[in-house]
Coordinates of C-alpha atoms in Angstrom, one line a residue:
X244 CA 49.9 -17.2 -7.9
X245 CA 52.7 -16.6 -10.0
X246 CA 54.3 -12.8 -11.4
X247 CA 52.7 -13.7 -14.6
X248 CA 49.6 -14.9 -14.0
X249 CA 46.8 -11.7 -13.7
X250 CA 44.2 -11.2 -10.3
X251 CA 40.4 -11.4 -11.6
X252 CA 40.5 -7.6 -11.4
X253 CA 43.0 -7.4 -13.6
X254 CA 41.5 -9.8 -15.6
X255 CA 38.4 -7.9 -16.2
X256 CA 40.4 -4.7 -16.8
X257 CA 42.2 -5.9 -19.5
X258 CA 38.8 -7.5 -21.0
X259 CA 37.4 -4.2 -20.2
X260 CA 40.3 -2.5 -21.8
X261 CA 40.2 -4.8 -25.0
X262 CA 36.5 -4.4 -25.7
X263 CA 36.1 -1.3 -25.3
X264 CA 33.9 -1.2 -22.6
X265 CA 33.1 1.8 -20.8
X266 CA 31.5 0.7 -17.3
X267 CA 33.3 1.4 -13.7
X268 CA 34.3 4.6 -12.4
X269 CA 37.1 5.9 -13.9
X270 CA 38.0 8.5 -16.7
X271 CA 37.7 8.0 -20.3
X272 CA 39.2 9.1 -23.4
X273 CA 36.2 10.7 -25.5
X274 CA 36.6 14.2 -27.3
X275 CA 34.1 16.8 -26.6
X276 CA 31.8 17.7 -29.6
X277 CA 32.6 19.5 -32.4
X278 CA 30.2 21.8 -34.1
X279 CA 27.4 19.8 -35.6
X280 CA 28.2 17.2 -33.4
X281 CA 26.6 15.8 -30.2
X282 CA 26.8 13.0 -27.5
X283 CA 24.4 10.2 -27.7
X284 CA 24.0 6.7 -26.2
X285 CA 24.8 3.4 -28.0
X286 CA 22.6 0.3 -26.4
X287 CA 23.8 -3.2 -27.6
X288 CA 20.7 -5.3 -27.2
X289 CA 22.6 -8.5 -27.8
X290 CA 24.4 -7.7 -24.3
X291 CA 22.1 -6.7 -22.0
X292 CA 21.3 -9.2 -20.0
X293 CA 18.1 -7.2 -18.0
X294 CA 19.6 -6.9 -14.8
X295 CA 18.1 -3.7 -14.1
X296 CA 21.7 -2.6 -12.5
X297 CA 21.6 0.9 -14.8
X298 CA 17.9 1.8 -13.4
X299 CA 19.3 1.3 -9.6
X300 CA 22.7 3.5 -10.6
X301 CA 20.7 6.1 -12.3
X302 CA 18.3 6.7 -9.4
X303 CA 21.4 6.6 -6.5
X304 CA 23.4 8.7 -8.6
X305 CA 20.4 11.2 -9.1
X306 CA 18.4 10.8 -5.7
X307 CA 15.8 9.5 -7.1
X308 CA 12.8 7.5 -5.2
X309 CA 12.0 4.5 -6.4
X310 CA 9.0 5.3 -8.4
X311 CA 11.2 8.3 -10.1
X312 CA 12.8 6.2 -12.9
X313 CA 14.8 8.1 -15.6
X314 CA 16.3 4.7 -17.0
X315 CA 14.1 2.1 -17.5
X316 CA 14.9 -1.3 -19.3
X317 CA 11.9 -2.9 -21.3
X318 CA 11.5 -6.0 -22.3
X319 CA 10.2 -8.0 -25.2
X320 CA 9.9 -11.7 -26.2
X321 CA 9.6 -13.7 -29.2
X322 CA 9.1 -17.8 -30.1
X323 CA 6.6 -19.9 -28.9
X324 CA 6.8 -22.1 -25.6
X325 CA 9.5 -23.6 -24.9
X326 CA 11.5 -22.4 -27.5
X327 CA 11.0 -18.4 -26.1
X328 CA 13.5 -15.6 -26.1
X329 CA 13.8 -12.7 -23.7
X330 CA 14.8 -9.4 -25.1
X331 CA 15.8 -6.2 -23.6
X332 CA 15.9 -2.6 -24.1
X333 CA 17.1 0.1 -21.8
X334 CA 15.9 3.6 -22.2
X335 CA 16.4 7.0 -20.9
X336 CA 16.6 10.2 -22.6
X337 CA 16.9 10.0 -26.5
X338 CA 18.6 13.5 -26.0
X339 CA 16.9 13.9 -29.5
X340 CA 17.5 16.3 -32.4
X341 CA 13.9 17.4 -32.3
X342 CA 12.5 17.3 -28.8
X343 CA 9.0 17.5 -28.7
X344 CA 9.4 18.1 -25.0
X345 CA 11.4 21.3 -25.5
X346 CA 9.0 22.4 -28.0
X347 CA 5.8 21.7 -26.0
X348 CA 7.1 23.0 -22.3
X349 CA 4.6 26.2 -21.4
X350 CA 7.8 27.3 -19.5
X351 CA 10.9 26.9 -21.2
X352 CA 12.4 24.5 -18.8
X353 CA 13.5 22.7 -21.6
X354 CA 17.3 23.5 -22.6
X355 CA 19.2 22.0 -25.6
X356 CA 22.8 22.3 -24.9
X357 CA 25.6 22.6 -27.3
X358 CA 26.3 18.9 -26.8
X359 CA 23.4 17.7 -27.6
X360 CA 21.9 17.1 -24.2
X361 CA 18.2 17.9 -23.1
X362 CA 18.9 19.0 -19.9
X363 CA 15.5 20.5 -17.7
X364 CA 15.8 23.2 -15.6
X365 CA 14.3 22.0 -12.4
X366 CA 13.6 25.7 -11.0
X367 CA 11.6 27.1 -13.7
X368 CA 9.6 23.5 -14.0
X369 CA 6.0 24.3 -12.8
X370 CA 4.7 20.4 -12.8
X371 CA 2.0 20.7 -15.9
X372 CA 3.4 17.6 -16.8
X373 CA 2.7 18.2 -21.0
X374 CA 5.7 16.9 -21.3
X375 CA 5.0 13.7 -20.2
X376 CA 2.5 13.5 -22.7
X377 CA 4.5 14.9 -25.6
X378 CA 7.2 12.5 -25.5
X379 CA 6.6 9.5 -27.1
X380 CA 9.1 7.5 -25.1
X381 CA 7.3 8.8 -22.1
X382 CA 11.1 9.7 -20.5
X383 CA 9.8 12.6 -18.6
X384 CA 8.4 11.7 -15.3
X385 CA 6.5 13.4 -12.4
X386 CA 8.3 13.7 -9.2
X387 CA 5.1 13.9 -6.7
X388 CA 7.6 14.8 -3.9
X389 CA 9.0 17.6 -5.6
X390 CA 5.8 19.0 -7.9
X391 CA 7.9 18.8 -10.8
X392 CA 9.1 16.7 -13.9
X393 CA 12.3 15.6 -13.7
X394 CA 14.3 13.4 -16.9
X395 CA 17.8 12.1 -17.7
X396 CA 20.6 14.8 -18.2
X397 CA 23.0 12.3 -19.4
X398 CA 25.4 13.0 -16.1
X399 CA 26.8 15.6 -18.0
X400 CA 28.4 16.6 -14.6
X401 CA 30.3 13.4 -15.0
X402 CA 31.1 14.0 -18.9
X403 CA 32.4 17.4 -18.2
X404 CA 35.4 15.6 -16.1
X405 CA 35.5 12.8 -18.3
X406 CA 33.6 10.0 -16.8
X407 CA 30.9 8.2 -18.2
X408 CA 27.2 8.7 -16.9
X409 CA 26.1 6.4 -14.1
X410 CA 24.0 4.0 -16.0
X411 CA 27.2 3.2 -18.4
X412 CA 29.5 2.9 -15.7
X413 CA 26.8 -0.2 -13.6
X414 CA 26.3 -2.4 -16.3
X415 CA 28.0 -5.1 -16.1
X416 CA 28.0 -6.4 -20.0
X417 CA 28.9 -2.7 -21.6
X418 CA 26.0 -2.6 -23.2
X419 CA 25.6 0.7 -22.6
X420 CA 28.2 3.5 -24.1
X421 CA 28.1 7.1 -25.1
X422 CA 29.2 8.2 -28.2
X423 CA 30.1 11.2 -30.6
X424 CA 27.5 11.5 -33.5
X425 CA 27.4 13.9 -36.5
X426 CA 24.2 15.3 -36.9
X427 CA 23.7 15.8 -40.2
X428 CA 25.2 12.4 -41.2
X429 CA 22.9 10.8 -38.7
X430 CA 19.8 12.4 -40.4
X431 CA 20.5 11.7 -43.9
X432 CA 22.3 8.1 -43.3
X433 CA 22.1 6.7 -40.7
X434 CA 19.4 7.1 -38.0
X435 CA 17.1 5.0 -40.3
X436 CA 19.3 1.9 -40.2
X437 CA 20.9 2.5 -36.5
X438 CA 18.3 5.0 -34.9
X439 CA 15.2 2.4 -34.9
X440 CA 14.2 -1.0 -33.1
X441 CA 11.6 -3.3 -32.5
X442 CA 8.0 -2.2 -31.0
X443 CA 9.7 1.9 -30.7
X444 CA 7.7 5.4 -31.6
X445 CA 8.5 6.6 -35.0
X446 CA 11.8 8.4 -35.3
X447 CA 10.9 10.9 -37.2
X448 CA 8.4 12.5 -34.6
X449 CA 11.8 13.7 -32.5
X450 CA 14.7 12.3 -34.3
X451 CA 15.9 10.2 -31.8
X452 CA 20.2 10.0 -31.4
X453 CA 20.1 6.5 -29.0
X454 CA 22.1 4.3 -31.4
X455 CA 21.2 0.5 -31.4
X456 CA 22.6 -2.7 -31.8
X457 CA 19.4 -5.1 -31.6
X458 CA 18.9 -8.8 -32.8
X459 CA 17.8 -9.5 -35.9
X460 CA 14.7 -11.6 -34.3
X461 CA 11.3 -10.7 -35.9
X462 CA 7.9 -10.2 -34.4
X463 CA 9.0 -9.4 -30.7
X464 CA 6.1 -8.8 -28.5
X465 CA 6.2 -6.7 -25.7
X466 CA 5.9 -8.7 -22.6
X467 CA 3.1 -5.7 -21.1
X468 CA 1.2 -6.5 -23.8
X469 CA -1.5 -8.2 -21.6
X470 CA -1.5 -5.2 -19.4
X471 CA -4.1 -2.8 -19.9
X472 CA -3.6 -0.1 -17.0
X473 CA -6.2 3.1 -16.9
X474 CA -4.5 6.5 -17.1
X475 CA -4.8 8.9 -14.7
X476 CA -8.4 10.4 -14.5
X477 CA -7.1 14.5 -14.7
X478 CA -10.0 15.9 -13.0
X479 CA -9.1 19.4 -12.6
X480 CA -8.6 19.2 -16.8
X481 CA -11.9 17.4 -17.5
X482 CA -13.6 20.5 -15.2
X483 CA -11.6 22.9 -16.7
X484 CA -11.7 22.0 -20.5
X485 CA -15.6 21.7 -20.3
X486 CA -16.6 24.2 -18.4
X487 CA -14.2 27.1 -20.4
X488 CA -15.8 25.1 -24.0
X489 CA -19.2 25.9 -22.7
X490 CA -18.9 29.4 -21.5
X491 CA -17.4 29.9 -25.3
X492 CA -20.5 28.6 -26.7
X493 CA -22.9 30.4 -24.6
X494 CA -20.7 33.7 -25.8
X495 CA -21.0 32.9 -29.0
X496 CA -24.9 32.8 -28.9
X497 CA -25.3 36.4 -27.3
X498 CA -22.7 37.0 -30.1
X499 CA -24.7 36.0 -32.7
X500 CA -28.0 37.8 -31.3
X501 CA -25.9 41.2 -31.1
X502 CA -24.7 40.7 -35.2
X503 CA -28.2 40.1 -36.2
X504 CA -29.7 43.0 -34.6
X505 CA -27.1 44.9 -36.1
X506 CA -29.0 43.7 -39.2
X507 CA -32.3 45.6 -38.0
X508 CA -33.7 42.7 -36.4
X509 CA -35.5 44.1 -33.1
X510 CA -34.3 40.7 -30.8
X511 CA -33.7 41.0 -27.1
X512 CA -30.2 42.9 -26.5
X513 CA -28.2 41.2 -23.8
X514 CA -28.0 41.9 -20.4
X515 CA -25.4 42.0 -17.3
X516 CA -26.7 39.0 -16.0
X517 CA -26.4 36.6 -19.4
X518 CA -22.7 37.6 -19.2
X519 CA -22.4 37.1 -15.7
X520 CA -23.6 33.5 -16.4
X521 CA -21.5 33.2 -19.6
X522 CA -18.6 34.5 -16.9
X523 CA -19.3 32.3 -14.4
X524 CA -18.3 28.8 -15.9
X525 CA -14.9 30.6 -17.1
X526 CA -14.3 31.6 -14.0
X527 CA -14.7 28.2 -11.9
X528 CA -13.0 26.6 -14.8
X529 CA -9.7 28.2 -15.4
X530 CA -8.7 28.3 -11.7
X531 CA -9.3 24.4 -11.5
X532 CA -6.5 24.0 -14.0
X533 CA -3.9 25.1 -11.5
X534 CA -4.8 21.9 -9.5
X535 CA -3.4 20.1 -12.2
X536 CA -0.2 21.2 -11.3
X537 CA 3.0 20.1 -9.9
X538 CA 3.8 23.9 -8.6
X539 CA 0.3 26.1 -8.7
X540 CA 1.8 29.0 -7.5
X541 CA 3.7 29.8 -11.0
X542 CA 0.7 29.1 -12.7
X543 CA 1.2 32.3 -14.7
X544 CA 4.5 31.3 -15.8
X545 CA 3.0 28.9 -18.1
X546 CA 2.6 32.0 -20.8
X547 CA 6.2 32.0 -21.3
X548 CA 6.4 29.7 -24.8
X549 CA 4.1 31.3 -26.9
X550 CA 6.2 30.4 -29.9
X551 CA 6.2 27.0 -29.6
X552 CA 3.9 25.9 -26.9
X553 CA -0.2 24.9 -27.5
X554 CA -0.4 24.9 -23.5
X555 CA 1.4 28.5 -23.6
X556 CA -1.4 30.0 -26.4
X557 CA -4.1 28.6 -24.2
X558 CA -3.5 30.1 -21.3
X559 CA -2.6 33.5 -22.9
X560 CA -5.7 33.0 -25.3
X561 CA -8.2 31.9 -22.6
X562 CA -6.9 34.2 -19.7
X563 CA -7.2 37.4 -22.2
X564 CA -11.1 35.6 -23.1
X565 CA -11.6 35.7 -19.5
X566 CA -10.7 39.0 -18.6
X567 CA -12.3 40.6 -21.9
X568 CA -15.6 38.8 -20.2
X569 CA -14.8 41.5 -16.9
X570 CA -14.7 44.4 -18.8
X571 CA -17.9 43.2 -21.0
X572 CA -19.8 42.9 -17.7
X573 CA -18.6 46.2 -16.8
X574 CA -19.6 47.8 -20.1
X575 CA -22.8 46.4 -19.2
X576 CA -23.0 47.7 -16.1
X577 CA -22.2 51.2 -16.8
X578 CA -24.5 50.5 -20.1
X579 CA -21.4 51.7 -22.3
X580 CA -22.4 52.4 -26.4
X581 CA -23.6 49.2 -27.8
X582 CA -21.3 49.7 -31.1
X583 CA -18.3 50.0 -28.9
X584 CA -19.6 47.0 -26.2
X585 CA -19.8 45.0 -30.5
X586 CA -16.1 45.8 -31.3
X587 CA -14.6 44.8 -27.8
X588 CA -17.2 41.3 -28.3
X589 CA -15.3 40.7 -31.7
X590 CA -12.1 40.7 -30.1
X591 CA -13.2 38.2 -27.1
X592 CA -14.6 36.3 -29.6
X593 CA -11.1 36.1 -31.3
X594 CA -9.5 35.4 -28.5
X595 CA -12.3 32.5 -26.8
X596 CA -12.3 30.6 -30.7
X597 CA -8.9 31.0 -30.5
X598 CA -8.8 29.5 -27.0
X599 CA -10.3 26.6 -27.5
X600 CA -8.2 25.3 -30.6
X601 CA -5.3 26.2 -29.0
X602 CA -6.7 23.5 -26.1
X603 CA -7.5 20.8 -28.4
X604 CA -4.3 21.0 -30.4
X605 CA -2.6 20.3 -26.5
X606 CA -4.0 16.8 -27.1
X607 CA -3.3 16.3 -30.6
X608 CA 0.0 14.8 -30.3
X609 CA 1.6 12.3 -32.0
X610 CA 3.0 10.3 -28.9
X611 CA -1.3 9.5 -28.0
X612 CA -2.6 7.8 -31.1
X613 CA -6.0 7.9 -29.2
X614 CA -5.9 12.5 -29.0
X615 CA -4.1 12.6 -31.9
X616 CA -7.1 13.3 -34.4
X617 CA -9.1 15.9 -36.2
X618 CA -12.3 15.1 -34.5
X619 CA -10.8 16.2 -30.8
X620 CA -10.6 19.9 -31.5
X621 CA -14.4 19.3 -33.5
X622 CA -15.7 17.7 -29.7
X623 CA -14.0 20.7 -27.9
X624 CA -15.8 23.2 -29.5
X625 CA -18.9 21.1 -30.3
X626 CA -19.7 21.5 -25.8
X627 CA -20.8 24.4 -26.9
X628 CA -24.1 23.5 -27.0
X629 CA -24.5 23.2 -23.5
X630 CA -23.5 27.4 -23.4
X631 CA -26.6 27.5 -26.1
X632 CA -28.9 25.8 -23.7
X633 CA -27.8 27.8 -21.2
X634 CA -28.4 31.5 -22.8
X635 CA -32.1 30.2 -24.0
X636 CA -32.4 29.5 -20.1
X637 CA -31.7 33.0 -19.4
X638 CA -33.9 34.1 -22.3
X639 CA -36.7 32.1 -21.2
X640 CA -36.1 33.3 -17.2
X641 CA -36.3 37.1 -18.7
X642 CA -40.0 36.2 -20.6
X643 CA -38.1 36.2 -24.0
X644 CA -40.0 33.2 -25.0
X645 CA -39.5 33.9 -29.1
X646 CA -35.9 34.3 -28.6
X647 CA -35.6 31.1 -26.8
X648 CA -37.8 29.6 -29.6
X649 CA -35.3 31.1 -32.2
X650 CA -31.9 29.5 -30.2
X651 CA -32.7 26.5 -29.1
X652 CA -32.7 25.0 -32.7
X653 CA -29.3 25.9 -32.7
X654 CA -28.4 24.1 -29.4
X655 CA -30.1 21.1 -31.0
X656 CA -28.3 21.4 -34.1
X657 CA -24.6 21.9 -32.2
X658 CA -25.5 18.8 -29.8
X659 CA -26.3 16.3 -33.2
X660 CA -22.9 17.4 -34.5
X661 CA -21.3 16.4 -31.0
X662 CA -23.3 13.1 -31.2
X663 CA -22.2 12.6 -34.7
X664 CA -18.6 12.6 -33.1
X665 CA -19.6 10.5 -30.5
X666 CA -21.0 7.9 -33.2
X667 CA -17.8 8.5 -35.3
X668 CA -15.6 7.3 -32.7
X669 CA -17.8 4.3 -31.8
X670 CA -17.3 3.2 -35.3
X671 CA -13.7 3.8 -35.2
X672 CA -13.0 1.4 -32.5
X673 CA -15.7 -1.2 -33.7
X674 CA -13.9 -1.3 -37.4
X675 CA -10.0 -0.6 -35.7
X676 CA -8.1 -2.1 -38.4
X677 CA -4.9 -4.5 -37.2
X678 CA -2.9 -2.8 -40.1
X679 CA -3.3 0.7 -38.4
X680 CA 0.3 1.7 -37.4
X681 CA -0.5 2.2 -34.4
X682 CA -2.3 -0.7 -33.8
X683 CA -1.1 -2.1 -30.3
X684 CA -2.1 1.6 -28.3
X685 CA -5.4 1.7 -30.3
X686 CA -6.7 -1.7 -29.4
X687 CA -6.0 -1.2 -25.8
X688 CA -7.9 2.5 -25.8
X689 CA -10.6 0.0 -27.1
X690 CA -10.6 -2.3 -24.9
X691 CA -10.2 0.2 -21.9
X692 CA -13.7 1.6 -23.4
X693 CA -15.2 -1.9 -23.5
X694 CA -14.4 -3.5 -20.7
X695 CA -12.7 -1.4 -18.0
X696 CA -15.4 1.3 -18.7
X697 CA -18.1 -0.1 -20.5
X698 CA -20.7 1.8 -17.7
X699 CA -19.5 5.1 -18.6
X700 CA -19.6 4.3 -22.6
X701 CA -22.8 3.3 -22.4
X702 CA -24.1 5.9 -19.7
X703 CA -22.6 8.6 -22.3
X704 CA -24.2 7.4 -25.4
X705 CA -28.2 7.4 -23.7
X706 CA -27.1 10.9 -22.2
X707 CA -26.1 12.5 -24.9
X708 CA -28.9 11.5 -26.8
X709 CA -31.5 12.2 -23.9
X710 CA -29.6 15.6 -22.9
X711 CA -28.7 17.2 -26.8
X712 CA -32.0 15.7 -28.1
X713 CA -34.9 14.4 -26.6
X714 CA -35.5 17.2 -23.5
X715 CA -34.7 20.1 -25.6
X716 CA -37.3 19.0 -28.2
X717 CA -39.6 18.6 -25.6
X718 CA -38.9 22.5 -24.1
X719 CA -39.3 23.2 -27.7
X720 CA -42.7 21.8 -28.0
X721 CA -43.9 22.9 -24.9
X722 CA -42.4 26.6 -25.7
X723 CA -45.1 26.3 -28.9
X724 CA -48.0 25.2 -26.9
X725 CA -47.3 28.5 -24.3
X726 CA -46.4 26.2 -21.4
X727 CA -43.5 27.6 -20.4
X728 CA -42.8 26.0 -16.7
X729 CA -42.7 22.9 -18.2
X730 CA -40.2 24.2 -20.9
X731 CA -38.1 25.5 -18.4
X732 CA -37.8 22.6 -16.6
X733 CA -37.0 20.3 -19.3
X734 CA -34.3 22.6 -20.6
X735 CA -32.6 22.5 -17.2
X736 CA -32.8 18.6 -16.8
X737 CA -31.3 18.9 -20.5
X738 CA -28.3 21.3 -19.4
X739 CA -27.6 19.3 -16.2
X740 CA -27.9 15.4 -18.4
X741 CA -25.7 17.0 -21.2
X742 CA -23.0 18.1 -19.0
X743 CA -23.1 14.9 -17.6
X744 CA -22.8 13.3 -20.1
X745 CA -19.3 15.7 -21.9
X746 CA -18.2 15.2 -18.2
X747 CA -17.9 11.3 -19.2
X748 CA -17.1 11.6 -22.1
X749 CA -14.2 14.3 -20.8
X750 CA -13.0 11.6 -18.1
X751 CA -12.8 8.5 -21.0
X752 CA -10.9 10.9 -23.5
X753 CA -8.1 10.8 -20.1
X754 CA -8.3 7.5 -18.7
X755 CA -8.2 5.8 -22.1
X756 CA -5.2 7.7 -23.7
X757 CA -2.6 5.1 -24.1
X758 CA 0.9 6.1 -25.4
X759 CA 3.3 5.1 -27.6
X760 CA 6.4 4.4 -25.0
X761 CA 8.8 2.0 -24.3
X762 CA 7.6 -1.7 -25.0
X763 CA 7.4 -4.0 -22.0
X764 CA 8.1 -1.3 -19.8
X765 CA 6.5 -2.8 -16.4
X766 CA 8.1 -0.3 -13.7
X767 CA 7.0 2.8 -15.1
X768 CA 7.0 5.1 -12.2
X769 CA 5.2 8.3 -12.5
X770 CA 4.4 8.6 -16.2
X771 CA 1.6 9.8 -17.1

């Protein structure tokens, strides 16, 4: 080889040198942010040849198992057979302006830095895993090993020495580089022009900084889009969510029957052991959300983000519910002033109603098409029929056969609104227009409800009909004629059906969610 004629190495350097590229281990020359400035990445879609090679540098750099994947690379395709193109997209942390993972995290383990990096505080992390639903790129992930959610940090250990993170410095074709972005230019300019590409989440839900260079090919299907995978089933949430609903809802009735004998009526006034059953499914239910948890031991940090956190006003809302139920109970016991017992109801009312929104608005998120609706928070607090069945139970165990006559209506009346719902989102899936934006997650939620789970649909439509209607109108016609075993029993076969039956219905609402994400993501790790 002569002086003058350049090793391979050398070769590649100087191409490397020349284009700009930013891959291999070595420093670079990039400024640190200025105010109103932050670091983002730039993907070139027309280089990226899907090799996978920044996945496998992001998890050795990081530690991560296999199933821990903070980069993944998606892939797309477009043409008919033979003339078909592959397309690729690789993904990890948007590091976005607006992050709804920051926002939604019960614990503030979400950090912003000054550079624009979403960095996650591993410590403080207790493994609810919200934000694995907030996202709509579904970058968080659940590290089973660890209990906890971990994400991309950008290597910003490597950027603070000046090398580029590991996922820019593996791929072999530069598509991937990190860049310097102004903020407010990117808002107002350019992230509608740069910011978006084919089969993504809207931008404007977190504002996004990932920079793209795609091709201009049109109609790119995800290559997923056969797959139709269950989520997970929650099961600690579906016992949890119900059972809290339905000890609001048989508050509420005892609530109402204290506010109407305040209006003279002479009704029966409630005793220790209606609150001791309106207690009891509080008290199995809140304790079964810790199960849901990565870490339950710092269950009671998950109170820290009031301001910003659904998940953070629940638990604050439903704990203080719960423990204004103890010192009800107790006021009961010690048969405390029945004005003063009112006033202290009021405020565990406020606090149970205020409970139970703050739990549906959890699910209405924008990155699950499926939660992300009006009629969720109606079905949470529509359970509450069940609590209704329940208190005319106790009624009708204490001989207050009138009284029972009197509430059960209401039950009835509570459980055709719910069914209403039900029928609602029947229709909704039955007329699911291909025009809807979010088309492509819908259809799968419906055919995950009509196929995959057809038993359960149709087990929950003759439940809820036999449980909210059919037995309770019975107990009420048997409650006219004086037979009151009878009644009894046919209110009890219509509490056990009917929570059946939301139990189903709890379990679909989980296992049918499907989320926005990254198209033609196959290796998905632990997302949920």
């Amino acid at each position: 080889m002569s002086s003058n004629e350049k090793t391979p190495l050398e070769s590649f350097i100087s191409y490397k040198a020349d284009t700009g590229m930013q891959c291999g281990n070595y420093s670079i020359d990039i400024a640190k942010p200025k105010a109103g400035e932050q670091y983002r990445f730039h993907f070139d879609a027309t280089a990226c040849i899907g090799c996978h090679c920044c996945e496998v540098a992001c998890n050795e750099q990081n530690n991560n198992s296999a199933d821990v994947k903070w980069r993944r690379v998606g892939e797309t395709q477009s043409g008919i057979f033979p003339n078909v193109k592959n397309h690729f997209n690789s993904m990890s942390c948007n590091h976005c302006i607006d992050p709804e993972c920051l926002k939604g995290c019960p614990t503030n383990s979400y950090i912003k830095f000054d550079n624009g990096i979403v960095f996650h505080d591993d410590d403080s992390c207790i493994g609810c895993q919200y934000c694995t639903w907030n996202c709509p790129y579904e970058v968080p992930v659940f590290n089973k090993d660890r209990g906890i959610v971990t994400k991309c940090h950008m290597c910003h250990e490597k950027l603070e020495v000046g090398q580029t993170p590991a996922c820019v410095q593996a791929c072999p074709s530069g598509a991937i580089a990190i860049e310097i972005v102004n903020v407010k230019e990117w808002l107002e300019v350019d992230m509608s022009k740069q910011g978006v590409a084919p089969n993504l989440p809207d931008i404007e839900i977190t504002k996004p900084t990932t920079r793209y260079t795609i091709d201009e090919t049109a109609d790119m299907i995800p290559a997923d889009a056969h797959i139709i995978k269950p989520n997970h089933s929650e099961w600690p949430l579906v016992f949890m969510t119900v059972l809290t609903q339905i000890s609001f809802g048989a508050f509420s009735a005892v609530l109402l029957g204290d506010i109407v004998n305040l209006f003279g009526f002479n009704l029966p006034t409630p005793n220790i052991w209606m609150m001791i059953a309106i207690f009891l499914p509080s008290l199995i239910g809140l304790p079964l959300s810790a199960l849901h948890l990565g870490r339950p031991a710092l269950a009671m940090t998950a109170m820290k983000n009031i301001k910003t956190s659904w998940l953070s006003r629940e638990a604050l809302a439903l704990a203080l519910y719960a423990g204004g139920l103890t010192i009800i109970i107790a006021l009961y016991f010690f048969e405390i002033n029945q004005k003063f017992r009112f006033i202290v109801e009021l405020l565990v009312f406020g606090a149970g109603i205020y409970g139970i929104f703050a739990q549906s608005m959890i699910y209405r998120i924008k990155a699950r098409p499926s939660w992300n609706k009006k009629e969720t928070t109606n079905i949470f607090f529509n359970v509450g029929y069940i609590g209704l069945f329940l208190i005319t139970f106790m009624l009708m165990l204490n001989e207050n056969y009138s009284s029972a006559s009197v509430l059960l209506p209401f039950g009835i009346f509570i459980g055709f609104l719910q069914y209403v719902e039900y029928s609602k989102e029947v229709d909704f899936y039955k007329y699911l227009s291909n025009e809807h934006k979010n088309f492509y997650q819908l259809n799968k939620t419906k055919i995950l409800y009509e196929t995959n789970f057809i038993k359960l649909r149709d087990y929950r439509r003759n439940s809820i009909f036999v449980g909210a209607f059919i037995l309770p109108i019975l107990s009420i016609l048997f409650l006219a004629s004086q037979n009151y075993i009878p009644a009894i029993i046919f209110l009890v076969l219509s509490i056990l059906i009917s929570f059946s039956s939301e139990i189903v219905s709890r379990l679909l609402f989980y296992k049918t969610a499907v989320s926005l994400g990254l198209a033609g993501n196959f290796f998905m790790g632990n997302q949920r």
